[in-house]
Coordinates of C-alpha atoms and ligand atoms in Angstrom, one line a residue:
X600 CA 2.3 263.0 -205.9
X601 CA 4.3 266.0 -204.5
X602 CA 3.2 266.3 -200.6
X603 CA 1.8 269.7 -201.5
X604 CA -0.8 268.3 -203.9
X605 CA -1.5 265.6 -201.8
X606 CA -2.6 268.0 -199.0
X607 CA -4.1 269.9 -201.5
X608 CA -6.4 267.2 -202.9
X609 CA -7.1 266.0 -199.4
X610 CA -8.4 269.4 -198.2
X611 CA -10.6 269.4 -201.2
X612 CA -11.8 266.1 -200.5
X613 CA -12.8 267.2 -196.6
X614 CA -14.4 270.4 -198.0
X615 CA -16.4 268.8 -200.3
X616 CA -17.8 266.0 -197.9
X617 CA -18.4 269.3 -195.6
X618 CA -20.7 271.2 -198.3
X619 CA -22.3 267.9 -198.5
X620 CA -23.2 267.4 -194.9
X621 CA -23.5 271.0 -194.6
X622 CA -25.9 271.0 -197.6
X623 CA -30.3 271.0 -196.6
X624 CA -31.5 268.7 -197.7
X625 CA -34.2 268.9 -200.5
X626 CA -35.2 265.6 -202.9
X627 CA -36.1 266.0 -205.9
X628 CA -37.2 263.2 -208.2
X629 CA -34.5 263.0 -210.6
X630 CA -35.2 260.4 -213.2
X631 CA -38.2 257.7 -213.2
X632 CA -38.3 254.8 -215.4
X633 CA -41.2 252.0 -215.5
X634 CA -39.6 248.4 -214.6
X635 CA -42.5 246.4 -214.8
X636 CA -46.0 246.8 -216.5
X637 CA -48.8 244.8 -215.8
X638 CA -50.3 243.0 -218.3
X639 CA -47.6 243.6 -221.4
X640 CA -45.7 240.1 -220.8
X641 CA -47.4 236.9 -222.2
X642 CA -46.9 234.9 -219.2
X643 CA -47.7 238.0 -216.4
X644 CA -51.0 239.5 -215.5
X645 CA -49.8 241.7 -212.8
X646 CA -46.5 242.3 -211.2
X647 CA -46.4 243.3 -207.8
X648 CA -44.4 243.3 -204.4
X649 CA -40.9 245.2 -205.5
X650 CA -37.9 245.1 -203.7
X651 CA -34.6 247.3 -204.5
X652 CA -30.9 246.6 -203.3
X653 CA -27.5 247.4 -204.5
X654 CA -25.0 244.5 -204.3
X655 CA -21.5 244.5 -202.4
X656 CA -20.3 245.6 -206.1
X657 CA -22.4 248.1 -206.9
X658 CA -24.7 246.7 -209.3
X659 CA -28.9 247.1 -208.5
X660 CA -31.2 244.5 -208.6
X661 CA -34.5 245.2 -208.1
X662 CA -37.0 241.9 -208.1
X663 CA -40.9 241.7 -208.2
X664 CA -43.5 238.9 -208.0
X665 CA -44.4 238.4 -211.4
X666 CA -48.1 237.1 -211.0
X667 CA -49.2 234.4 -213.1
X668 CA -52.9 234.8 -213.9
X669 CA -54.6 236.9 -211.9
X670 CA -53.7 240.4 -209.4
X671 CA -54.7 237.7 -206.4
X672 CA -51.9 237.5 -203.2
X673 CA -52.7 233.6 -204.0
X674 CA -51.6 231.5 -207.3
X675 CA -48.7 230.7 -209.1
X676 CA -45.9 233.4 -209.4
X677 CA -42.4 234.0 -210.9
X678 CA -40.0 236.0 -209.2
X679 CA -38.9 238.7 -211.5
X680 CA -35.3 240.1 -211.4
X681 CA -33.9 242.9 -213.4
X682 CA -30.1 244.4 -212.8
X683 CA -28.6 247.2 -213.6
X684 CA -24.7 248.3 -213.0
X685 CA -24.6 251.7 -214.2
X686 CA -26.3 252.5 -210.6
X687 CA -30.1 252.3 -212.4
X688 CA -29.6 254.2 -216.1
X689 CA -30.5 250.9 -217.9
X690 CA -31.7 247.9 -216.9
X691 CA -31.5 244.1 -218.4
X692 CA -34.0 242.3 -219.4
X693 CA -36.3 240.2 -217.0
X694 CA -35.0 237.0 -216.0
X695 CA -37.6 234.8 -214.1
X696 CA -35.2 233.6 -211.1
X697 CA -37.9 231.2 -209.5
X698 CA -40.8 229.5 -211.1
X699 CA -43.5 228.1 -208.8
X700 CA -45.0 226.4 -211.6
X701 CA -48.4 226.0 -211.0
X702 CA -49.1 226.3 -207.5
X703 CA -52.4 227.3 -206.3
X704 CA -50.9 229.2 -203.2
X705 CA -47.4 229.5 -205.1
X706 CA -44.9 232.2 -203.7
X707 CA -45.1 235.4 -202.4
X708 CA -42.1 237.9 -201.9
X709 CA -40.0 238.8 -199.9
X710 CA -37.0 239.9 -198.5
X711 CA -33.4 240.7 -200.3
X712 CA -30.7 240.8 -198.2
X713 CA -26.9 241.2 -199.1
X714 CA -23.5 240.0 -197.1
X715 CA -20.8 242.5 -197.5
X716 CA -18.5 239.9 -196.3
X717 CA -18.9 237.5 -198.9
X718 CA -20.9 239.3 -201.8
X719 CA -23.7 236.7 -202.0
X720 CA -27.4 238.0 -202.3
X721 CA -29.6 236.4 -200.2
X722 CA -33.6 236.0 -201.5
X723 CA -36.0 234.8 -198.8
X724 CA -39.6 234.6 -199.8
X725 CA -42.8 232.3 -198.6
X726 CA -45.0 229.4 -200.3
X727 CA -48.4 228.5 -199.4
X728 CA -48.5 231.7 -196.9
X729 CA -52.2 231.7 -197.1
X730 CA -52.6 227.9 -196.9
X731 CA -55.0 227.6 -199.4
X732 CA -55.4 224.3 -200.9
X733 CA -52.3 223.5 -199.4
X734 CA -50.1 223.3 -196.4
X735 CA -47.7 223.8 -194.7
X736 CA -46.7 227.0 -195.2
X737 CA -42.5 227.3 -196.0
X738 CA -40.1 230.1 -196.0
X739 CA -37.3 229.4 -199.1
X740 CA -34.5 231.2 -200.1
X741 CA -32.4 231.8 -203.0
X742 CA -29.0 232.3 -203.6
X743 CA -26.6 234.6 -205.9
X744 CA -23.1 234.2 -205.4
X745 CA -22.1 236.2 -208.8
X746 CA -23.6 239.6 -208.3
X747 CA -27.2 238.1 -209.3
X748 CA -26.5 236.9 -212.6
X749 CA -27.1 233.0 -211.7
X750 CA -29.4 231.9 -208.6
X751 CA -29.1 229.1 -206.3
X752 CA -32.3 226.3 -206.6
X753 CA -34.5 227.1 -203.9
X754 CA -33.6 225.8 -200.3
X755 CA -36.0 225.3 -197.7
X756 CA -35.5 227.3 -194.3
X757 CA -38.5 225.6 -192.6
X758 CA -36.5 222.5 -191.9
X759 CA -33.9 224.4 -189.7
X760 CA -36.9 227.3 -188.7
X761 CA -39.5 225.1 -187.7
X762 CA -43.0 224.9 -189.8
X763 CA -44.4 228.2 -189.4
X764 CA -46.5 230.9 -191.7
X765 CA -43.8 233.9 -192.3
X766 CA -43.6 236.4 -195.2
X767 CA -40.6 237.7 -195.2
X768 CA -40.3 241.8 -195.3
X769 CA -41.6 242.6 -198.1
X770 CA -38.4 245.1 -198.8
X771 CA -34.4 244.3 -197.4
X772 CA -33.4 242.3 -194.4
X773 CA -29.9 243.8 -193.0
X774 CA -26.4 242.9 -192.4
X775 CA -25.3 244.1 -189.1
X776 CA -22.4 246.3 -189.6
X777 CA -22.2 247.8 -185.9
X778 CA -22.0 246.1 -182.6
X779 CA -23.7 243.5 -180.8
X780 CA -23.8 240.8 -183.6
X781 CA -21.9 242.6 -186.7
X782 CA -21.9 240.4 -189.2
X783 CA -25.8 239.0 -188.2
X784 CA -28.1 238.5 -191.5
X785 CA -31.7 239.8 -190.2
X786 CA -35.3 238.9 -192.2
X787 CA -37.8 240.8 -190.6
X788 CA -41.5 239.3 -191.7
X789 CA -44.7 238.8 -190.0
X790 CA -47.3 235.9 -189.7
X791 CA -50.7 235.1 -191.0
X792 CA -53.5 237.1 -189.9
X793 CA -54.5 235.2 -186.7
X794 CA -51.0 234.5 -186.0
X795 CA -49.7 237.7 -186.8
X796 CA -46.9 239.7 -185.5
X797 CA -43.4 241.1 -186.5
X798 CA -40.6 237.8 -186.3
X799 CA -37.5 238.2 -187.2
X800 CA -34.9 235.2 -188.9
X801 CA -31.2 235.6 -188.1
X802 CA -28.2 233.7 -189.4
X803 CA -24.6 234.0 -188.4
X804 CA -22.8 232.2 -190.7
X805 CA -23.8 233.9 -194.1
X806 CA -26.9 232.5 -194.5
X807 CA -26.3 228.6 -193.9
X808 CA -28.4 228.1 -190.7
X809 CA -31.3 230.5 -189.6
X810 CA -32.8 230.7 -186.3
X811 CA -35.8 232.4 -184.7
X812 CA -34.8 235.7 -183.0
X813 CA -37.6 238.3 -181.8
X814 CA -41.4 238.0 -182.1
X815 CA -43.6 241.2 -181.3
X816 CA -47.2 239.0 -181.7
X817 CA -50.5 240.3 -182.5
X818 CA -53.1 240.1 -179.4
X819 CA -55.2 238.3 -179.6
X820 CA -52.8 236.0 -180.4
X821 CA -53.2 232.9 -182.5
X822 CA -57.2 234.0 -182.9
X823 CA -59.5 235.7 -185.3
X824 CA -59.2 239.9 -185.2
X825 CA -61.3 242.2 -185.2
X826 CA -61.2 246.3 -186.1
X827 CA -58.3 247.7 -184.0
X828 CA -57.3 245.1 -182.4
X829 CA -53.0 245.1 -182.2
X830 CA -51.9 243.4 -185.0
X831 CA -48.2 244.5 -186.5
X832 CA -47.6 242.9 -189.9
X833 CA -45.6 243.7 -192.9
X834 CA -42.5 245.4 -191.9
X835 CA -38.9 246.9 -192.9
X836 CA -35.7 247.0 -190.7
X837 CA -32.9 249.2 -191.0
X838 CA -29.7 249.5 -188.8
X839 CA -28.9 253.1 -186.8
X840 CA -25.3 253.2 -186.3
X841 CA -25.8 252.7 -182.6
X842 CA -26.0 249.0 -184.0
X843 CA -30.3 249.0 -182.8
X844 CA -32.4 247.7 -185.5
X845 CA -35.2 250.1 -186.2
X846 CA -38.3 247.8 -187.6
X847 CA -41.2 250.5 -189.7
X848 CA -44.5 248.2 -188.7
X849 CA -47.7 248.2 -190.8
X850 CA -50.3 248.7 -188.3
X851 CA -52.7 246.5 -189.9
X852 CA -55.8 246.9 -187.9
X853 CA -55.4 250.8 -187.1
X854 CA -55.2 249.7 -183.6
X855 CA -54.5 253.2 -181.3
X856 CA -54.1 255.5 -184.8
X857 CA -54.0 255.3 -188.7
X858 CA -50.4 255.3 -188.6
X859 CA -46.8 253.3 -188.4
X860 CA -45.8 251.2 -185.3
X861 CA -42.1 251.8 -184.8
X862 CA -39.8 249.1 -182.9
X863 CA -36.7 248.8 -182.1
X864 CA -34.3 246.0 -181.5
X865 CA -30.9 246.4 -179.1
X866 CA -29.9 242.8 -179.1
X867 CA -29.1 242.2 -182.4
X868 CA -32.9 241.0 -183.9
X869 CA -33.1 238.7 -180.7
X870 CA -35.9 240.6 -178.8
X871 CA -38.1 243.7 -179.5
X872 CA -39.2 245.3 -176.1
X873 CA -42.6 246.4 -176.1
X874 CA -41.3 249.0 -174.1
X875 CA -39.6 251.2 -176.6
X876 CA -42.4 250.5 -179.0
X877 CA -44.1 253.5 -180.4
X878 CA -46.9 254.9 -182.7
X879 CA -45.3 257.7 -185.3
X880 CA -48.6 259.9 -185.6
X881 CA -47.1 262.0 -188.5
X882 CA -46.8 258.9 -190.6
X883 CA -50.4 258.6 -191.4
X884 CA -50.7 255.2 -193.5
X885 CA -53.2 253.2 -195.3
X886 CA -52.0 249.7 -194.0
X887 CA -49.5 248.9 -196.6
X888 CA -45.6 248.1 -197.2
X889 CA -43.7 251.3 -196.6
X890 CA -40.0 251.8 -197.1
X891 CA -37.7 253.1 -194.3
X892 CA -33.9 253.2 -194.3
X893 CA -31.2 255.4 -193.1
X894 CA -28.2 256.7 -195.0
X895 CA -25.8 259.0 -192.9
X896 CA -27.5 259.6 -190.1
X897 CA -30.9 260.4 -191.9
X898 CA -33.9 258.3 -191.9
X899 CA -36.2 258.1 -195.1
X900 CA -40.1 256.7 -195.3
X901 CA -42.1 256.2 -198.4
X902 CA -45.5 255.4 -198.4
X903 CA -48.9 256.3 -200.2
X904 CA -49.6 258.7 -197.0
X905 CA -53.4 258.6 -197.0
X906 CA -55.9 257.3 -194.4
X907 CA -57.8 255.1 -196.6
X908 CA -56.6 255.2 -199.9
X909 CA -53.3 253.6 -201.6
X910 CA -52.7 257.5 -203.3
X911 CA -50.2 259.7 -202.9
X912 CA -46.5 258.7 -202.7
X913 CA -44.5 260.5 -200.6
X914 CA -41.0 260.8 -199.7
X915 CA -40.6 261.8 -195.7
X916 CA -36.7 262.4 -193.8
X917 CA -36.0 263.0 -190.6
X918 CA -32.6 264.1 -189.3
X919 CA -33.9 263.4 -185.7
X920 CA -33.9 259.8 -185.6
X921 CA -38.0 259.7 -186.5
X922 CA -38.8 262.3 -183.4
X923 CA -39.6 264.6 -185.8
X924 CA -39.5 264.5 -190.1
X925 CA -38.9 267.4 -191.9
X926 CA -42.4 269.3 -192.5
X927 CA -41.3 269.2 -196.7
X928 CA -42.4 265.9 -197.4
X929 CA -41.6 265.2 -201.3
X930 CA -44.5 264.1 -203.4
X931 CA -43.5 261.0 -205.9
X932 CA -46.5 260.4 -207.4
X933 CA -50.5 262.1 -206.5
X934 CA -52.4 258.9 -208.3
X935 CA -52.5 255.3 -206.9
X936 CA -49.4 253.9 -205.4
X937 CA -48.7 250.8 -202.9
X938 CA -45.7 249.2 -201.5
X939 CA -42.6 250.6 -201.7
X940 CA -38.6 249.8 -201.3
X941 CA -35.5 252.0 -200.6
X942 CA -32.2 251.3 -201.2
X943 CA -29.0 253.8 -201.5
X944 CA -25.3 253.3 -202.0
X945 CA -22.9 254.0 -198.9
X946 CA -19.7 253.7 -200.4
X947 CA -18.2 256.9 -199.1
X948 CA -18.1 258.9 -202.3
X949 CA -19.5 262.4 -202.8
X950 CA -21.7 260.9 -205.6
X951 CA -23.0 258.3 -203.7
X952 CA -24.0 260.5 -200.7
X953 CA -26.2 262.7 -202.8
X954 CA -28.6 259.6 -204.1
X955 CA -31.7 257.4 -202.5
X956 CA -33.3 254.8 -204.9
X957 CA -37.1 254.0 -204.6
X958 CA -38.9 251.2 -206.3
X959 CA -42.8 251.6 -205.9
X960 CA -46.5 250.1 -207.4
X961 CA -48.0 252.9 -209.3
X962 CA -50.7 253.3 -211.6
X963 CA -53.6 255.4 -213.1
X964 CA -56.4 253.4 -211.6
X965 CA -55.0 251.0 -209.7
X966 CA -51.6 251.3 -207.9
X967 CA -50.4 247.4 -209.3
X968 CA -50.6 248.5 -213.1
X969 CA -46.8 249.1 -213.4
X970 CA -43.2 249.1 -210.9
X971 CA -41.5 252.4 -211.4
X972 CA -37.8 253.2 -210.2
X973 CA -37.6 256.5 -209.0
X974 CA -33.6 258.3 -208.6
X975 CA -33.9 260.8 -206.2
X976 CA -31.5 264.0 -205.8
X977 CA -31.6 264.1 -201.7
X978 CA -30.0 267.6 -202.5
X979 CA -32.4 269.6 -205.6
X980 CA -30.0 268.3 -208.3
X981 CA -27.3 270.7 -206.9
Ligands
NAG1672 C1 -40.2 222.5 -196.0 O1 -39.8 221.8 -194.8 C2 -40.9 221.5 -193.9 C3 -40.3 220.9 -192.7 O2 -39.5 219.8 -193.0 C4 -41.9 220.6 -194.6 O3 -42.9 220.3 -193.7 C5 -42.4 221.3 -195.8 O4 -43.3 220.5 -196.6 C6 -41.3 221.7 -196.8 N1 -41.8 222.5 -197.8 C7 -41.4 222.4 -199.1 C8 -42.0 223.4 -200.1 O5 -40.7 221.5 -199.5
NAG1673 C1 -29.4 259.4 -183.7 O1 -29.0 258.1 -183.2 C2 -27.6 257.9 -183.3 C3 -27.3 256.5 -182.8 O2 -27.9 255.5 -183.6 C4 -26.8 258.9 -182.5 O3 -25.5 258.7 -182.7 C5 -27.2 260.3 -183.0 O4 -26.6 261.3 -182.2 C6 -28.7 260.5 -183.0 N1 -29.1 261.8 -183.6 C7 -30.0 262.6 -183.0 C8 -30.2 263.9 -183.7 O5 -30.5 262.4 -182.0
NAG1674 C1 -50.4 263.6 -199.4 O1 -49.5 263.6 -198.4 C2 -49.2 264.9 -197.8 C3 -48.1 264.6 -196.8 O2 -48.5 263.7 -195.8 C4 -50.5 265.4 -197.2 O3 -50.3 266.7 -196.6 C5 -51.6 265.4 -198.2 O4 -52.8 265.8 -197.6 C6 -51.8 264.1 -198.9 N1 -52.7 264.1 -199.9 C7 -53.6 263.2 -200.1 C8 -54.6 263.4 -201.3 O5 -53.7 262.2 -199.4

């Protein structure tokens, strides 16, 4: 290439990533598509729980508990998995990754998390995590180390973690990419209701041994609760780029407001200071599993953003690091809605830049009649 067109074709690359950051921004719900619908498969009466994650090469997978015989948190479960590499235009058929059999406290998801270093997906979930008819409780995790066409059996984490009730997420544990502990797999989850609180699992090696790291606990700790007591439970993490880990709580008794707990991690997962922990008024929330991430410098939440009521999916950003969120919050969907998952691609490329990726419970009647993937234009299609 001539040096002329090089410079050229550079200074057209800079503009355009200029426009882009330039550019307000303004979702719009691009394309929808139901994953998942309750009640259509033979051997599922309700799927629930979905997470969303690209892999290291691009391709989506988004999973979901596929529940056996009843809606019930408890029972025997598939995990559902469904991948896409034409960034979510079509999809391939289910594939049941893990079958509990016939538990009567089978498994419950989850988090996904993927290493950039090596390319493997990383599946943690939980078994017996209400300890009915059964105990102890375990955390397990599966494996893909082919873009998520073949999973690992399951592995049990509670032999290196200790015996302990932990649901993972539900949404995406992190790989640190910034400073301390780049390189750090984090799975954020919380405990049963007595012994609730936000813990986090960290591995350095890629996933081969887990250890404890930070544990924000419910008070009173280890005992029955009652309304408004402090009790942080299902959560998602996300990385800033000052290498903190952000952790979105579920405040699950409404202790201090009907709203998110935010808390933030500087040591790598390690600790959570209750010092820089904070209640984000303006994310008024049912008690439910909410998505949060960050992509270039902006932070996204979803959640059904309602007192009471799992209605009302909405898409909030903040270019303020969560001080503030844009007063345009997005409507996804007005009827019932649950939990919900984010995911984006940040490979650099104009094209990339301009998507976010939600996977969320929605229904008619009840938010767990079908999973929808929602493809959002962060900038009106433009
Ligand atoms: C997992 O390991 C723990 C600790 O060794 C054990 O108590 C538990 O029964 C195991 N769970 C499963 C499902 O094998
Ligand atoms: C948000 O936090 C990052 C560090 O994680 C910092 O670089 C950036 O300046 C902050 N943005 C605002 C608007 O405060
Ligand atoms: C839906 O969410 C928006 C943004 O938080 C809020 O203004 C509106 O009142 C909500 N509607 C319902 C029915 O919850």
């Amino acid at each position: 290439m001539a040096a002329g067109r090089r410079l050229a074709a550079l200074s057209l690359l800079l503009s355009c990533a200029c426009l882009i950051s330039s550019q307000q921004i303004d979702p719009l719900l691009y394309e929808e598509q139901l994953l998942w619908v309750s009640g259509a498969q033979g051997e599922v009466s309700t799927y629930r729980i979905p997470l969303l994650s690209f892999t290291s090469k691009g391709s989506l997978l988004a999973f979901a508990e596929g529940r056996k015989s009843s809606a019930s948190d408890v029972g025997a479960k598939f995990i559902a998995m469904r991948r896409s590499t034409d960034k979510g235009a079509t999809w391939s058929p289910t594939s049941f990754i893990v079958d509990d059999g016939t538990e009567r406290d089978g498994l419950n998801l989850g988090s996904v998390v993927v290493d950039e270093e090596t390319g493997s997906v990383i599946l943690v979930y939980s078994v017996c995590f209400h300890l009915f008819l059964c105990e102890p409780s375990s955390t397990m995790m599966v494996e893909s180390r082919d873009d998520g066409l073949s999973w690992s059996p399951p592995r049990n984490l509670s032999v290196q973690l200790g015996v302990k009730t932990f649901a993972p997420g539900p949404g995406f544990g992190i790989q640190k990419r910034y400073m301390p502990a780049k390189g750090r797999l984090v799975v954020c989850g919380h405990g049963n209701i007595e012994g609730d609180g936000v813990f986090c699992i960290l591995s350095d090696d890629h996933g081969l041994n887990w250890y404890n790291g930070a544990a924000l606990k419910s008070i009173p700790y280890n005992q029955k609760k009652r309304p408004q007591d402090f009790n942080p439970d299902e959560c998602q993490p996300f990385e800033m780029s000052d290498g903190s880990i952000v952790i979105n709580v579920r405040n699950q008794n409404r202790y201090h407001c009907p709203c998110r707990v935010v808390v933030r991690s500087y040591d790598g997962g390690l600790s959570l200071p209750i010092d820089d922990l904070y209640f984000d008024y303006t994310l008024v929330d049912p008690a439910v599993a909410a998505g949060a991430m960050q992509k270039d410098g902006v932070l996204y939440f979803t959640n059904p953003s309602n007192e009471i009521h799992r209605v009302n999916l909405t898409l909030r950003w903040s270019e303020t690091n969560g001080t503030s969120w844009d007063n345009k919050a997005v409507q996804i969907w007005a009827g019932p809605s649950g939990y919900s998952c984010m995911t984006s691609l940040d490979s650099g490329s104009p094209e990339d830049r301009k998507y976010i990726f939600v996977i969320y419970e929605k229904g008619h009647r009840d938010y767990d009649e079908t999973i929808s993937f929602a493809k959002i234009h962060l900038y009106g299609g433009r």
